[in-house]
Amino acid sequence: MPDFSLPTVLITGATSGFGLATARKFADNGYPLILTGRRVERLTALADELAQLTPVFTYQLDVRDAEQLLRFMDAIPDEFKRIEVLVNNAGLALGASPADEADLNDWHTMIDTNVTGLVNVTHTLLPVLKAQPKASIINLASIASNWSYPGAHVYGASKAFVQQFSRNLRSDFAGTGVRVTSLEPGLSESEFSLVRFNGDQDKYNAIYEDSNPLQPEDIADIIFWIAEQPSHININSLEVMPTSQAWDNFKVVKG
């Protein structure tokens, strides 16, 4: 018999990077999982892998589509509906060139995914989360929420939205069982960066060479730790960098 003694964890963007590692972390600890993503083949493979450990429900979902989210909620089996943890992981960065060289379509895609998508998912899940005695919303922001750097333009701005949205949600739900965290990773090695560089493996390799970056499993461990905190504790925000990285971009351009 499937074990539903623990509440359900819902992870968006679960087919790669932080989302994939987080799904595996919670599965290893027996939490039922709802996993969403746009790549159905990867979702199917992940469900097959993790079903050996815990109940898993997958759904092909584009978080930008609010109507699709409503269909998704209707499709969730009853036994999975005790959702206590929402990990808003779906997001992306596109391009690292200066703003005047950026593709406007890339800007729109980042806003639609990182901002609109996160808002869509959160708004849809709030009634379910509020019904639980203890719930966690863990939003994946970035050090780009706090620090500007060349080429971050819309990506950094979208993650600053995630951070401030998290704070405002936290204010709305103070004194309730709903906890909200903005998690802000620094240099992390994952498919995320390959997407940003449009599949350019050489650029990807140059970023991570000899840098000992964070790994998706590191972030998954942190997400699990946040969710496992006692109900009277809220981790408001958490900025995490590899030891090889610091605030070293405040350079004066002379000329």
Short mmCIF file of C-alpha atoms in Angstrom, two decimals:
data_model
loop_
_atom_site.label_atom_id
_atom_site.label_comp_id
_atom_site.label_asym_id
_atom_site.label_seq_id
_atom_site.Cartn_x
_atom_site.Cartn_y
_atom_site.Cartn_z
CA MET A 1 0.00 0.00 0.00
CA PRO A 2 1.32 3.51 -0.83
CA ASP A 3 2.32 5.45 2.27
CA PHE A 4 0.55 8.80 2.66
CA SER A 5 1.32 9.28 6.34
CA LEU A 6 3.51 12.26 5.42
CA PRO A 7 2.05 15.30 3.62
CA THR A 8 2.61 15.96 -0.07
CA VAL A 9 5.40 18.08 -1.54
CA LEU A 10 4.73 19.90 -4.83
CA ILE A 11 7.77 20.85 -6.92
CA THR A 12 7.59 22.85 -10.14
CA GLY A 13 10.34 22.52 -12.73
CA ALA A 14 11.14 19.08 -11.38
CA THR A 15 12.84 17.60 -14.44
CA SER A 16 16.32 19.09 -14.00
CA GLY A 17 18.65 20.99 -11.70
CA PHE A 18 17.40 22.04 -8.28
CA GLY A 19 13.92 20.63 -8.89
CA LEU A 20 15.20 17.18 -9.79
CA ALA A 21 17.59 17.02 -6.85
CA THR A 22 14.87 18.24 -4.49
CA ALA A 23 12.43 15.61 -5.73
CA ARG A 24 15.00 12.92 -5.03
CA LYS A 25 15.75 14.33 -1.57
CA PHE A 26 12.11 14.32 -0.46
CA ALA A 27 11.53 10.91 -2.05
CA ASP A 28 14.45 9.48 -0.09
CA ASN A 29 12.62 10.63 3.04
CA GLY A 30 9.27 9.17 2.08
CA TYR A 31 7.29 12.27 1.17
CA PRO A 32 4.56 11.83 -1.46
CA LEU A 33 5.39 14.00 -4.46
CA ILE A 34 3.58 16.04 -7.07
CA LEU A 35 6.10 16.87 -9.79
CA THR A 36 5.49 19.20 -12.70
CA GLY A 37 7.50 20.23 -15.74
CA ARG A 38 7.14 20.79 -19.46
CA ARG A 39 9.17 17.77 -20.62
CA VAL A 40 6.85 14.80 -20.30
CA GLU A 41 9.50 12.20 -21.14
CA ARG A 42 11.66 13.35 -18.24
CA LEU A 43 8.65 13.44 -15.92
CA THR A 44 7.79 9.87 -16.83
CA ALA A 45 11.35 8.68 -16.25
CA LEU A 46 11.52 10.49 -12.92
CA ALA A 47 8.21 9.01 -11.78
CA ASP A 48 9.47 5.53 -12.65
CA GLU A 49 12.64 6.16 -10.66
CA LEU A 50 11.05 7.62 -7.54
CA ALA A 51 7.95 5.42 -7.40
CA GLN A 52 10.20 2.79 -5.85
CA LEU A 53 10.54 5.09 -2.82
CA THR A 54 7.30 7.04 -2.46
CA PRO A 55 3.96 7.81 -4.15
CA VAL A 56 4.47 10.13 -7.14
CA PHE A 57 2.00 12.06 -9.29
CA THR A 58 3.36 13.90 -12.33
CA TYR A 59 1.73 16.45 -14.60
CA GLN A 60 3.02 18.19 -17.70
CA LEU A 61 2.57 21.85 -16.83
CA ASP A 62 3.52 25.24 -18.20
CA VAL A 63 3.34 27.51 -15.15
CA ARG A 64 2.74 30.52 -17.40
CA ASP A 65 -0.71 29.19 -18.29
CA ALA A 66 -3.19 30.02 -15.51
CA GLU A 67 -6.01 28.03 -17.14
CA GLN A 68 -3.79 24.96 -17.37
CA LEU A 69 -3.09 25.29 -13.66
CA LEU A 70 -6.79 24.98 -12.89
CA ARG A 71 -6.95 21.77 -14.92
CA PHE A 72 -3.89 20.53 -13.07
CA MET A 73 -5.53 21.09 -9.70
CA ASP A 74 -8.61 19.17 -10.80
CA ALA A 75 -6.41 16.30 -11.95
CA ILE A 76 -4.59 15.79 -8.64
CA PRO A 77 -5.74 12.51 -7.05
CA ASP A 78 -7.46 12.90 -3.68
CA GLU A 79 -4.74 11.06 -1.79
CA PHE A 80 -2.15 13.66 -2.93
CA LYS A 81 -4.17 16.75 -2.01
CA ARG A 82 -2.71 17.24 1.49
CA ILE A 83 -0.03 19.55 0.10
CA GLU A 84 2.15 21.01 2.83
CA VAL A 85 5.25 22.09 0.90
CA LEU A 86 5.33 24.11 -2.33
CA VAL A 87 8.72 24.50 -3.98
CA ASN A 88 8.44 27.19 -6.65
CA ASN A 89 11.47 26.15 -8.64
CA ALA A 90 10.37 26.62 -12.27
CA GLY A 91 12.38 29.47 -13.75
CA LEU A 92 15.13 30.32 -16.19
CA ALA A 93 17.75 32.81 -17.34
CA LEU A 94 18.23 33.63 -20.99
CA GLY A 95 21.23 35.50 -22.32
CA ALA A 96 24.10 37.24 -20.57
CA SER A 97 24.87 40.02 -23.04
CA PRO A 98 24.43 43.74 -22.26
CA ALA A 99 20.85 44.99 -22.18
CA ASP A 100 21.09 46.78 -25.52
CA GLU A 101 22.09 43.50 -27.18
CA ALA A 102 19.45 41.37 -25.48
CA ASP A 103 16.58 39.69 -27.30
CA LEU A 104 13.26 41.20 -26.23
CA ASN A 105 11.62 37.79 -26.54
CA ASP A 106 14.09 36.45 -23.96
CA TRP A 107 13.10 39.23 -21.59
CA HIS A 108 9.42 38.42 -22.00
CA THR A 109 10.05 34.70 -21.48
CA MET A 110 11.91 35.34 -18.23
CA ILE A 111 9.17 37.63 -16.93
CA ASP A 112 6.43 35.20 -17.97
CA THR A 113 8.15 32.25 -16.29
CA ASN A 114 9.97 33.70 -13.27
CA VAL A 115 7.30 36.21 -12.29
CA THR A 116 3.95 35.35 -13.86
CA GLY A 117 4.46 31.60 -13.55
CA LEU A 118 5.42 31.80 -9.89
CA VAL A 119 2.46 34.06 -9.15
CA ASN A 120 0.10 31.70 -10.98
CA VAL A 121 1.24 28.64 -9.04
CA THR A 122 1.29 30.39 -5.67
CA HIS A 123 -2.17 31.94 -6.05
CA THR A 124 -3.62 28.61 -7.15
CA LEU A 125 -2.12 26.68 -4.24
CA LEU A 126 -2.76 29.16 -1.42
CA PRO A 127 -6.20 27.80 -0.44
CA VAL A 128 -4.75 24.29 -0.13
CA LEU A 129 -1.70 25.46 1.83
CA LYS A 130 -3.77 27.62 4.19
CA ALA A 131 -5.92 24.58 5.03
CA GLN A 132 -2.89 22.75 6.49
CA PRO A 133 -1.79 23.17 10.10
CA LYS A 134 1.74 23.81 8.84
CA ALA A 135 2.79 24.72 5.31
CA SER A 136 5.89 26.01 3.54
CA ILE A 137 6.26 28.05 0.36
CA ILE A 138 9.89 27.94 -0.74
CA ASN A 139 10.60 30.30 -3.63
CA LEU A 140 13.80 29.95 -5.64
CA ALA A 141 15.24 33.42 -6.05
CA SER A 142 18.96 34.13 -6.61
CA ILE A 143 21.86 36.22 -5.42
CA ALA A 144 20.78 38.34 -8.39
CA SER A 145 17.87 39.36 -6.13
CA ASN A 146 20.38 41.28 -4.02
CA TRP A 147 23.33 42.12 -6.23
CA SER A 148 23.50 43.56 -9.73
CA TYR A 149 26.00 42.37 -12.28
CA PRO A 150 26.51 42.89 -16.03
CA GLY A 151 24.12 40.88 -18.16
CA ALA A 152 21.61 40.25 -15.37
CA HIS A 153 19.12 42.96 -16.48
CA VAL A 154 15.70 41.26 -16.58
CA TYR A 155 16.81 38.03 -14.92
CA GLY A 156 18.00 39.88 -11.82
CA ALA A 157 14.89 42.04 -11.80
CA SER A 158 12.64 38.99 -12.02
CA LYS A 159 14.41 37.35 -9.08
CA ALA A 160 14.16 40.58 -7.07
CA PHE A 161 10.42 40.27 -7.61
CA VAL A 162 10.54 36.72 -6.23
CA GLN A 163 12.34 37.95 -3.14
CA GLN A 164 9.97 40.85 -2.45
CA PHE A 165 6.89 38.77 -3.25
CA SER A 166 8.11 36.24 -0.68
CA ARG A 167 8.48 38.97 1.94
CA ASN A 168 5.02 40.33 1.24
CA LEU A 169 3.47 36.87 1.45
CA ARG A 170 5.29 36.38 4.73
CA SER A 171 3.68 39.56 6.04
CA ASP A 172 0.23 38.45 4.93
CA PHE A 173 0.55 35.09 6.68
CA ALA A 174 2.32 36.11 9.88
CA GLY A 175 0.74 34.23 12.77
CA THR A 176 -0.67 31.49 10.55
CA GLY A 177 0.68 28.07 9.66
CA VAL A 178 1.91 29.27 6.25
CA ARG A 179 5.63 29.94 6.12
CA VAL A 180 7.43 31.62 3.23
CA THR A 181 11.11 31.56 2.29
CA SER A 182 13.15 33.23 -0.42
CA LEU A 183 16.13 31.00 -1.18
CA GLU A 184 18.89 32.83 -3.03
CA PRO A 185 21.66 30.62 -4.45
CA GLY A 186 24.86 31.87 -6.00
CA LEU A 187 27.03 30.10 -8.56
CA SER A 188 25.45 26.70 -9.09
CA GLU A 189 26.30 24.03 -11.64
CA SER A 190 23.21 22.78 -13.47
CA GLU A 191 21.42 22.71 -16.80
CA PHE A 192 20.13 26.19 -15.89
CA SER A 193 23.37 27.75 -17.13
CA LEU A 194 23.43 25.71 -20.31
CA VAL A 195 19.98 27.10 -21.13
CA ARG A 196 21.20 30.61 -20.41
CA PHE A 197 24.04 30.22 -22.91
CA ASN A 198 21.75 28.69 -25.51
CA GLY A 199 23.43 25.31 -25.27
CA ASP A 200 26.98 26.66 -25.69
CA GLN A 201 29.02 24.02 -23.84
CA ASP A 202 32.26 26.04 -24.04
CA LYS A 203 30.70 29.03 -22.26
CA TYR A 204 29.18 26.70 -19.70
CA ASN A 205 32.55 25.05 -19.04
CA ALA A 206 34.29 28.41 -18.72
CA ILE A 207 31.93 29.49 -15.95
CA TYR A 208 32.50 26.42 -13.79
CA GLU A 209 36.12 25.54 -14.47
CA ASP A 210 38.06 25.34 -11.17
CA SER A 211 35.24 27.17 -9.33
CA ASN A 212 33.85 24.35 -7.15
CA PRO A 213 30.29 25.69 -7.52
CA LEU A 214 27.19 24.72 -5.58
CA GLN A 215 25.56 21.52 -6.79
CA PRO A 216 21.82 20.90 -7.12
CA GLU A 217 22.07 18.41 -4.25
CA ASP A 218 23.40 21.19 -1.99
CA ILE A 219 20.32 23.30 -2.68
CA ALA A 220 18.04 20.28 -2.26
CA ASP A 221 19.51 19.65 1.18
CA ILE A 222 18.82 23.27 2.14
CA ILE A 223 15.25 23.16 0.84
CA PHE A 224 14.60 19.99 2.82
CA TRP A 225 16.09 21.58 5.95
CA ILE A 226 13.85 24.65 5.55
CA ALA A 227 10.73 22.52 5.17
CA GLU A 228 11.66 20.37 8.18
CA GLN A 229 11.99 23.27 10.61
CA PRO A 230 9.57 23.28 13.57
CA SER A 231 6.30 25.09 12.89
CA HIS A 232 7.25 28.16 14.98
CA ILE A 233 10.33 28.87 12.82
CA ASN A 234 10.25 30.74 9.49
CA ILE A 235 13.40 31.09 7.41
CA ASN A 236 12.61 34.44 5.79
CA SER A 237 15.46 34.51 3.28
CA LEU A 238 18.67 32.62 2.81
CA GLU A 239 21.53 33.65 0.51
CA VAL A 240 23.98 30.85 -0.29
CA MET A 241 27.22 30.99 -2.26
CA PRO A 242 30.08 28.58 -2.85
CA THR A 243 33.18 29.53 -0.91
CA SER A 244 34.84 30.41 -4.22
CA GLN A 245 32.38 33.29 -4.75
CA ALA A 246 31.90 36.58 -2.91
CA TRP A 247 30.80 40.17 -3.54
CA ASP A 248 33.61 41.00 -5.94
CA ASN A 249 31.84 42.69 -8.81
CA PHE A 250 31.92 46.27 -7.50
CA LYS A 251 34.49 47.39 -9.99
CA VAL A 252 35.00 50.92 -11.27
CA VAL A 253 35.02 51.20 -15.04
CA LYS A 254 37.48 53.99 -15.93
CA GLY A 255 37.57 55.95 -19.13
#
